[in-house]
Coordinates of C-alpha atoms in Angstrom, one line a residue:
X808 CA 0.0 0.0 0.0
X809 CA 1.2 3.5 -0.9
X810 CA 0.1 6.6 0.8
X811 CA 1.3 10.2 0.1
X812 CA 1.7 12.7 2.9
X813 CA 1.9 16.4 2.2
X814 CA 3.5 18.2 5.1
X815 CA 3.4 22.0 4.8
X816 CA 5.2 24.1 7.4
X817 CA 5.4 27.9 7.6
X818 CA 8.6 28.0 5.6
X819 CA 8.6 24.9 3.5
X820 CA 6.7 21.9 2.3
X821 CA 7.3 18.4 1.1
X822 CA 5.7 15.3 -0.3
X823 CA 6.6 12.1 1.5
X824 CA 5.6 8.7 0.0
X825 CA 4.9 6.0 2.6
X826 CA 5.1 2.4 1.4
X827 CA 3.6 -0.2 3.7
X828 CA 4.9 -3.7 3.0
X829 CA 5.2 -6.8 5.3
X830 CA 4.2 -4.8 8.4
X831 CA 6.8 -2.1 7.9
X832 CA 6.7 1.4 6.6
X833 CA 9.4 2.9 4.4
X834 CA 9.4 6.6 3.5
X835 CA 10.7 8.4 0.5
X836 CA 10.8 12.2 -0.1
X837 CA 9.4 12.8 -3.5
X838 CA 9.2 16.6 -3.6
X839 CA 10.3 19.6 -1.5
X840 CA 9.5 23.2 -2.0
X841 CA 9.6 26.5 -0.2
X842 CA 6.6 28.3 1.3
X843 CA 7.0 32.0 0.9
X844 CA 4.3 34.4 2.2
X845 CA 4.0 37.5 0.0
X846 CA 3.5 41.1 1.3
X847 CA 1.2 43.1 -1.0
X848 CA 0.1 46.6 -0.1
X849 CA 0.7 46.0 3.6
X850 CA -1.0 42.6 3.8
X851 CA 0.9 39.4 4.4
X852 CA -0.7 36.6 2.2
X853 CA 0.0 32.9 1.8
X854 CA 0.6 32.1 -1.9
X855 CA -2.1 29.4 -1.8
X856 CA -2.3 28.7 -5.5
X857 CA 1.4 28.1 -5.7
X858 CA 1.1 25.7 -2.8
X859 CA -1.6 23.8 -4.6
X860 CA 0.6 23.7 -7.7
X861 CA 3.4 22.2 -5.6
X862 CA 1.0 19.5 -4.3
X863 CA 0.2 18.6 -7.9
X864 CA 3.9 18.6 -8.7
X865 CA 4.4 16.1 -5.8
X866 CA 1.8 13.8 -7.3
X867 CA 3.4 14.1 -10.7
X868 CA 6.8 13.2 -9.4
X869 CA 5.4 10.1 -7.8
X870 CA 3.9 9.1 -11.2
X871 CA 7.2 9.8 -13.0
X872 CA 9.1 7.5 -10.6
X873 CA 6.6 4.6 -11.1
X874 CA 4.3 5.3 -8.1
X875 CA 1.0 6.1 -9.8
X876 CA -0.7 3.4 -7.7
X877 CA -1.1 5.7 -4.7
X878 CA -4.0 4.6 -2.4
X879 CA -4.5 7.8 -0.5
X880 CA -3.3 11.3 0.1
X881 CA -3.2 13.3 3.4
X882 CA -2.4 17.0 4.0
X883 CA -1.2 18.6 7.2
X884 CA -0.3 22.3 7.7
X885 CA 0.1 25.0 10.4
X886 CA -3.1 26.0 12.3
X887 CA -5.5 29.0 12.6
X888 CA -5.4 30.4 9.0
X889 CA -8.2 29.9 6.5
X890 CA -9.6 30.8 3.1
X891 CA -13.1 32.0 2.4
X892 CA -15.3 30.7 -0.4
X893 CA -18.2 32.5 -2.0
X894 CA -21.6 31.0 -2.9
X895 CA -20.1 29.5 -6.1
X896 CA -17.2 27.9 -4.2
X897 CA -14.7 30.4 -5.5
X898 CA -11.9 31.7 -3.3
X899 CA -12.6 35.3 -2.3
X900 CA -8.9 36.2 -1.7
X901 CA -5.6 34.6 -0.8
X902 CA -5.5 33.4 2.8
X903 CA -3.8 35.9 5.1
X904 CA -0.7 34.8 7.1
X905 CA -1.1 34.6 10.9
X906 CA 2.0 36.9 11.2
X907 CA 0.0 39.7 9.5
X908 CA -0.6 42.8 11.6
X909 CA -4.4 42.8 11.1
X910 CA -5.1 41.2 14.5
X911 CA -3.1 43.7 16.6
X912 CA -5.3 44.9 19.4
X913 CA -8.3 42.8 18.2
X914 CA -8.4 40.2 21.0
X915 CA -8.8 43.0 23.6
X916 CA -11.9 44.3 21.7
X917 CA -13.3 40.8 21.6
X918 CA -12.8 40.4 25.4
X919 CA -14.9 43.5 25.9
X920 CA -17.8 41.8 24.3
X921 CA -17.4 38.1 25.2
X922 CA -15.2 38.2 28.3
X923 CA -11.7 36.7 28.4
X924 CA -12.4 34.1 31.1
X925 CA -15.7 33.0 29.6
X926 CA -14.0 32.5 26.2
X927 CA -11.3 30.4 27.8
X928 CA -13.7 28.3 29.8
X929 CA -15.5 27.3 26.5
X930 CA -12.6 26.8 24.1
X931 CA -9.8 26.1 26.6
X932 CA -7.4 27.7 24.1
X933 CA -4.3 29.9 24.6
X934 CA -4.9 33.5 23.7
X935 CA -2.8 34.3 20.6
X936 CA -3.5 37.4 18.6
X937 CA -3.7 35.3 15.4
X938 CA -6.3 32.8 16.6
X939 CA -9.0 32.3 13.9
X940 CA -11.7 34.0 16.0
X941 CA -9.6 37.2 16.2
X942 CA -8.8 37.1 12.5
X943 CA -12.5 36.8 11.8
X944 CA -13.4 39.6 14.1
X945 CA -10.8 41.8 12.4
X946 CA -12.6 41.2 9.1
X947 CA -15.9 42.0 10.8
X948 CA -14.6 45.3 12.0
X949 CA -12.5 46.4 9.0
X950 CA -13.7 44.4 6.0
X951 CA -17.2 43.3 6.6
X952 CA -17.9 43.1 2.9
X953 CA -15.6 40.0 2.7
X954 CA -17.6 38.2 5.4
X955 CA -20.9 39.2 3.8
X956 CA -19.8 37.5 0.6
X957 CA -18.4 34.4 2.4
X958 CA -20.4 31.2 2.2
X959 CA -17.8 28.7 3.6
X960 CA -14.6 29.0 5.7
X961 CA -12.0 26.3 5.2
X962 CA -8.8 25.9 7.2
X963 CA -5.6 25.7 5.1
X964 CA -5.4 21.8 4.8
X965 CA -9.1 21.6 4.2
X966 CA -8.9 24.3 1.6
X967 CA -6.1 22.4 -0.3
X968 CA -8.1 19.2 0.0
X969 CA -11.1 21.1 -1.4
X970 CA -9.1 22.2 -4.4
X971 CA -8.3 18.5 -5.0
X972 CA -11.7 17.0 -4.4
X973 CA -14.4 19.7 -4.5
X974 CA -15.6 18.5 -1.1
X975 CA -15.9 20.9 1.9
X976 CA -15.3 19.8 5.5
X977 CA -13.2 20.7 8.6
X978 CA -10.9 18.1 10.1
X979 CA -11.1 18.1 13.9
X980 CA -7.4 18.7 14.9
X981 CA -7.0 21.7 12.7
X982 CA -10.4 23.1 13.7
X983 CA -9.4 22.9 17.3
X984 CA -6.8 25.6 16.8
X985 CA -9.4 28.2 15.9
X986 CA -11.0 29.1 19.3
X987 CA -14.3 28.3 17.7
X988 CA -14.8 24.9 19.3
X989 CA -16.0 23.8 22.7
X990 CA -13.0 21.7 24.0
X991 CA -15.3 19.3 25.9
X992 CA -17.9 18.6 23.3
X993 CA -15.3 18.7 20.4
X994 CA -17.7 20.6 18.3
X995 CA -18.4 24.2 17.4
X996 CA -19.7 26.6 20.1
X997 CA -21.4 29.4 18.1
X998 CA -22.0 31.7 21.1
X999 CA -18.9 33.8 20.6
X1000 CA -19.4 34.0 16.8
X1001 CA -23.0 35.2 17.3
X1002 CA -21.9 37.8 19.9
X1003 CA -19.2 39.1 17.6
X1004 CA -21.7 39.4 14.7
X1005 CA -20.1 36.7 12.6
X1006 CA -22.4 34.3 10.8
X1007 CA -22.1 30.7 12.0
X1008 CA -23.3 29.3 8.7
X1009 CA -19.8 29.7 7.2
X1010 CA -18.4 26.9 9.4
X1011 CA -18.3 23.5 7.6
X1012 CA -19.0 20.1 9.3
X1013 CA -16.3 18.7 11.4
X1014 CA -14.9 15.2 10.6
X1015 CA -12.4 13.1 12.6
X1016 CA -8.9 12.1 11.6
X1017 CA -9.0 9.1 9.3
X1018 CA -12.2 10.1 7.6
X1019 CA -12.2 10.1 3.8
X1020 CA -12.8 13.6 2.6
X1021 CA -13.4 12.7 -1.0
X1022 CA -11.6 11.6 -4.2
X1023 CA -9.5 13.6 -6.7
X1024 CA -11.8 15.3 -9.2
X1025 CA -11.9 13.6 -12.6
X1026 CA -10.2 16.7 -14.1
X1027 CA -7.2 16.6 -11.7
X1028 CA -6.9 12.8 -12.0
X1029 CA -6.7 13.1 -15.8
X1030 CA -4.3 16.0 -15.6
X1031 CA -1.9 14.1 -13.4
X1032 CA -2.4 10.7 -15.0
X1033 CA -3.6 8.9 -11.9
X1034 CA -6.8 7.2 -10.7
X1035 CA -9.3 9.2 -8.5
X1036 CA -7.2 8.8 -5.4
X1037 CA -8.9 9.1 -2.0
X1038 CA -8.0 12.2 0.0
X1039 CA -8.0 11.3 3.7
X1040 CA -8.4 13.7 6.6
X1041 CA -5.2 12.8 8.4
X1042 CA -4.2 14.6 11.6
X1043 CA -4.4 17.8 9.6
X1044 CA -2.8 20.1 12.1
X1045 CA 1.0 19.5 11.8
X1046 CA 1.5 19.4 15.6
X1047 CA -1.3 16.8 16.0
X1048 CA 0.4 14.7 13.3
X1049 CA 3.8 15.1 14.9
X1050 CA 2.5 14.1 18.4
X1051 CA 0.9 11.1 16.8
X1052 CA 4.5 10.0 16.0
X1053 CA 6.0 10.9 19.4
X1054 CA 7.6 7.8 21.1
X1055 CA 5.3 8.1 24.1
X1056 CA 5.0 4.9 26.2
X1057 CA 1.8 4.0 27.8
X1058 CA 1.6 5.2 31.4
X1059 CA 4.8 7.2 31.4
X1060 CA 5.1 10.7 32.9
X1061 CA 6.3 12.6 29.9
X1062 CA 5.8 15.7 27.9
X1063 CA 6.5 16.5 24.2
X1064 CA 8.1 19.5 22.5
X1065 CA 7.2 19.6 18.8
X1066 CA 10.0 21.8 17.7
X1067 CA 10.3 23.7 14.4
X1068 CA 9.4 27.3 13.6
X1069 CA 7.3 27.1 16.7
X1070 CA 7.8 25.0 19.8
X1071 CA 4.6 23.3 21.0
X1072 CA 5.2 22.0 24.6
X1073 CA 2.7 19.9 26.4
X1074 CA 1.2 16.5 27.3
X1075 CA -1.2 14.2 25.7
X1076 CA -4.4 13.7 27.8
X1077 CA -7.7 11.9 27.5
X1078 CA -9.8 15.0 28.5
X1079 CA -9.2 18.8 28.4
X1080 CA -8.1 20.7 31.5
X1081 CA -9.9 24.0 31.9
X1082 CA -9.6 25.5 35.3
X1083 CA -8.1 28.6 37.0
X1084 CA -4.6 27.2 36.9
X1085 CA -4.7 26.5 33.2
X1086 CA -6.3 29.9 32.5
X1087 CA -3.7 31.7 34.5
X1088 CA -0.9 29.9 32.7
X1089 CA -2.6 30.3 29.4
X1090 CA -2.3 26.7 28.3
X1091 CA -4.3 25.4 25.4
X1092 CA -6.4 22.3 24.8
X1093 CA -6.2 21.3 21.1
X1094 CA -7.5 18.1 19.5
X1095 CA -5.4 15.0 18.9
X1096 CA -5.8 11.7 17.1
X1097 CA -8.1 9.0 18.6
X1098 CA -10.1 11.6 20.6
X1099 CA -7.1 12.8 22.7
X1100 CA -6.3 16.3 23.8
X1101 CA -3.0 18.0 23.3
X1102 CA -2.6 20.2 26.4
X1103 CA 0.1 22.5 25.5
X1104 CA 1.8 25.9 25.4
X1105 CA 2.5 27.6 22.1
X1106 CA 6.1 29.0 22.3
X1107 CA 8.2 30.7 19.6
X1108 CA 10.7 28.2 18.4
X1109 CA 13.5 28.1 15.9
X1110 CA 11.8 31.0 14.1
X1111 CA 14.1 33.3 16.1
X1112 CA 17.2 31.7 14.7
X1113 CA 15.7 31.3 11.2
X1114 CA 14.8 35.0 11.1
X1115 CA 18.2 36.0 12.5
X1116 CA 19.9 34.1 9.7
X1117 CA 17.6 35.7 7.1
X1118 CA 18.8 39.1 8.3
X1119 CA 22.4 38.1 8.0
X1120 CA 21.7 36.9 4.4
X1121 CA 20.0 40.3 3.7
X1122 CA 23.2 41.9 4.9
X1123 CA 25.3 39.9 2.4
X1124 CA 26.7 37.3 4.8
X1125 CA 26.1 33.8 3.5
X1126 CA 25.8 31.9 6.8
X1127 CA 24.3 28.4 6.9
X1128 CA 22.9 26.6 9.9
X1129 CA 25.9 24.3 9.7
X1130 CA 28.1 27.5 10.0
X1131 CA 26.1 28.5 13.1
X1132 CA 26.6 25.0 14.6
X1133 CA 30.4 25.3 13.9
X1134 CA 30.5 28.7 15.7
X1135 CA 28.9 27.2 18.8
X1136 CA 31.6 24.5 19.1
X1137 CA 34.0 27.1 20.5
X1138 CA 31.7 30.1 21.4
X1139 CA 31.4 31.2 25.1
X1140 CA 27.9 32.2 26.3
X1141 CA 27.5 35.9 27.0
X1142 CA 25.0 34.9 29.8
X1143 CA 22.3 37.1 28.2
X1144 CA 18.8 36.0 27.7
X1145 CA 15.5 37.0 26.0
X1146 CA 11.9 36.0 26.5
X1147 CA 11.1 34.1 23.2
X1148 CA 7.4 34.5 23.9
X1149 CA 7.6 38.4 23.8
X1150 CA 5.3 39.9 21.2
X1151 CA 8.1 41.9 19.5
X1152 CA 9.6 38.6 18.2
X1153 CA 6.5 37.4 16.4
X1154 CA 6.6 39.5 13.2
X1155 CA 9.2 39.0 10.4
X1156 CA 12.0 41.5 10.1
X1157 CA 15.3 42.4 11.6
X1158 CA 15.5 39.9 14.5
X1159 CA 19.1 40.7 15.7
X1160 CA 18.1 44.4 16.1
X1161 CA 15.0 43.4 18.1
X1162 CA 17.0 41.0 20.3
X1163 CA 19.5 43.7 21.0
X1164 CA 16.7 46.1 21.8
X1165 CA 15.2 43.6 24.3
X1166 CA 18.6 43.1 25.9
X1167 CA 19.2 46.8 26.2
X1168 CA 15.7 47.3 27.7
X1169 CA 16.4 44.6 30.3
X1170 CA 19.9 46.1 31.0
X1171 CA 21.9 43.1 29.8
X1172 CA 25.1 43.2 27.8
X1173 CA 24.8 42.8 24.0
X1174 CA 26.3 39.7 22.3
X1175 CA 29.8 40.5 20.8
X1176 CA 29.7 37.9 18.1
X1177 CA 27.1 36.1 15.9
X1178 CA 27.9 32.9 17.8
X1179 CA 27.0 34.6 21.1
X1180 CA 23.7 35.9 19.6
X1181 CA 22.9 32.3 18.4
X1182 CA 23.7 31.0 21.9
X1183 CA 21.5 33.7 23.5
X1184 CA 18.5 32.4 21.3
X1185 CA 19.1 28.7 22.0
X1186 CA 19.8 29.0 25.7
X1187 CA 16.8 31.2 26.1
X1188 CA 14.6 28.7 24.3
X1189 CA 15.8 25.9 26.6
X1190 CA 15.2 27.9 29.7
X1191 CA 11.7 28.8 28.4
X1192 CA 11.0 25.1 28.1
X1193 CA 12.0 24.7 31.8
X1194 CA 9.7 27.6 32.8
X1195 CA 6.6 26.1 31.1
X1196 CA 7.4 22.5 32.1
X1197 CA 7.3 23.6 35.7
X1198 CA 3.9 25.2 35.0
X1199 CA 2.8 22.0 33.3
X1200 CA 3.9 19.9 36.3
X1201 CA 1.9 22.2 38.7
X1202 CA -1.3 21.9 36.6
X1203 CA -1.0 18.1 36.1
X1204 CA 0.0 17.6 39.7
X1205 CA 2.9 15.3 38.8
X1206 CA 6.6 15.4 37.9
X1207 CA 7.6 15.1 34.3
X1208 CA 10.4 12.6 33.9
X1209 CA 11.0 12.5 30.2
X1210 CA 10.8 15.1 27.4
X1211 CA 10.2 13.9 23.9
X1212 CA 11.6 16.4 21.3
X1213 CA 10.1 15.7 17.9
X1214 CA 10.3 17.4 14.5
X1215 CA 12.9 19.5 12.7
X1216 CA 14.3 20.8 16.0
X1217 CA 15.8 17.3 16.6
X1218 CA 18.5 18.3 14.2
X1219 CA 19.7 21.1 16.4
X1220 CA 21.9 19.1 18.8
X1221 CA 22.7 22.1 20.8
X1222 CA 19.1 22.9 21.6
X1223 CA 18.5 19.2 22.6
X1224 CA 21.5 19.2 24.8
X1225 CA 20.7 22.6 26.4
X1226 CA 17.1 21.4 27.0
X1227 CA 18.3 18.4 29.0
X1228 CA 20.8 20.7 31.0
X1229 CA 18.2 23.4 31.6
X1230 CA 15.4 21.1 32.8
X1231 CA 17.5 18.5 34.6
X1232 CA 15.5 15.8 32.7
X1233 CA 16.1 13.0 30.2
X1234 CA 15.4 14.1 26.7
X1235 CA 14.7 11.8 23.8
X1236 CA 15.2 13.4 20.3
X1237 CA 13.3 12.0 17.3
X1238 CA 11.9 11.2 15.0
X1239 CA 12.9 14.2 12.9
X1240 CA 10.2 13.4 10.4
X1241 CA 7.5 13.1 13.1
X1242 CA 4.9 15.1 11.2
X1243 CA 5.2 13.1 8.0
X1244 CA 5.2 9.8 10.0
X1245 CA 2.1 10.8 11.9
X1246 CA 0.4 11.8 8.7
X1247 CA 1.2 8.5 7.1
X1248 CA 0.3 6.4 10.1
X1249 CA -3.2 8.0 10.4
X1250 CA -3.7 7.2 6.7
X1251 CA -2.6 3.6 7.2
X1252 CA -4.9 3.3 10.3
X1253 CA -7.8 4.5 8.1
X1254 CA -6.9 1.8 5.6
X1255 CA -6.8 -0.9 8.3
X1256 CA -3.1 -1.6 8.0
X1257 CA -2.1 -0.4 11.5
X1258 CA -4.2 -1.1 14.5
X1259 CA -3.9 2.2 16.3
X1260 CA -1.5 5.0 17.2
X1261 CA 0.1 3.2 20.1
X1262 CA 1.0 0.3 17.9
X1263 CA 2.5 2.7 15.4
X1264 CA 4.5 4.5 18.2
X1265 CA 5.9 1.2 19.4
X1266 CA 7.6 0.8 16.0
X1267 CA 9.4 4.1 16.2
X1268 CA 13.3 3.9 16.2
X1269 CA 16.3 6.2 15.6
X1270 CA 15.8 8.0 18.9
X1271 CA 18.8 9.8 20.5
X1272 CA 18.9 10.3 24.2
X1273 CA 20.3 13.3 26.1
X1274 CA 21.0 13.5 29.9
X1275 CA 21.5 16.6 32.0
X1276 CA 24.9 18.0 32.7
X1277 CA 26.3 21.1 34.5
X1278 CA 23.0 21.5 36.5
X1279 CA 24.5 24.0 38.9
X1280 CA 25.6 26.2 36.0
X1281 CA 22.2 26.0 34.4
X1282 CA 20.5 26.7 37.7
X1283 CA 22.3 30.1 37.7
X1284 CA 21.3 30.7 34.1
X1285 CA 17.7 30.0 35.0
X1286 CA 17.8 32.5 37.9
X1287 CA 18.9 35.2 35.5
X1288 CA 16.3 34.2 32.9
X1289 CA 13.4 34.4 35.4
X1290 CA 14.3 38.0 36.1
X1291 CA 13.7 39.0 32.5
X1292 CA 10.7 36.7 31.8
X1293 CA 7.6 38.7 31.0

């Protein structure tokens, strides 16, 4: 059996072919492409038609290499963002990127109408400026004509699946990032939408991971030279897919960090936690596979280092991530720290300048070298993980013993090592391709080839373990960090 996983992140995407044979899954990357949002007249858009073109390219490359016999396709992406279709099923405009400035100050306006605590007790979601509900309310206040013309809202993976199949639905894990769901019922709660004056009729039906969304349209099947392949609603939120591939053992006291552009830190639970402690700590309850809850904190991740490197490239210095790793082999920490969750680090732009501004504001010395700046970012991330793991332990009422780092951040050996040192806990790193693996496994479960997610997790290998060192040194770093944590 062959299943094709499209995994789209905020900066790149790829097509991974999963081949199931004799009880084992092998994976092959068929296509990789960049994902580049485009700024047009002050609005930051996703280039959604180009992404759709790349999806078709991924299918075409499978055909060219003798894999036209694909049994299903699954798509996962980042959360919260969406496209709006009119009454004829036409896209009204390109989806807007969550890093766009249109939601600045919007959530506070929504709180005045709906009440912050009441919103949390329903959705159980962390309050980010870019949550879907605040993007919609921004449109209601500033561009009501768009909402008036909208017939259907589709989240990004659902929109791409609609382009392929013509069928409209919302997969549960991606819908759960929107702040439009009741965390306990796992379905829409329309109260907030109605209070904010947004018509509830635009929301499509919710389907669970593993449900068949539809088949490729005849037109696309003929264009690509394939049969009408089924498109399966995998765990469509990339973090849900990644957590589905985390090497979590039954009954262990562990947490996960799905680390890439963002760091999603939390625990897998059977039921949501919505109480005063989770509200105060601003933890989120998002949907997972097999009716689980991902109880987590959304933290800025390697975006800080990625955007720093982009600035160096703009300035004419061709520095690779391997070059940065080489710098850190001999670099000495400047013992300066930032709060990666601070709002000034969300938007794209000159990250080194903003980091230096934060350090100056908090009366810390500035890094003297690029290596020290990179160390500042990575050490601050590791210390942030400790800060929120301590919050997680208090809410759960138990000690976390193991941290599972999954996703692209696994490749950053320094971050994995620093995380073990900063937290004083065992860290497992891997799999790197967690999101693609989770996507593929959900498709294979839907096809009856794998029994459940735990069985799939038990087959995961290639895990690297890190153990804490220099705990006294890192305890001093943590004291300094807590003084600047906002």
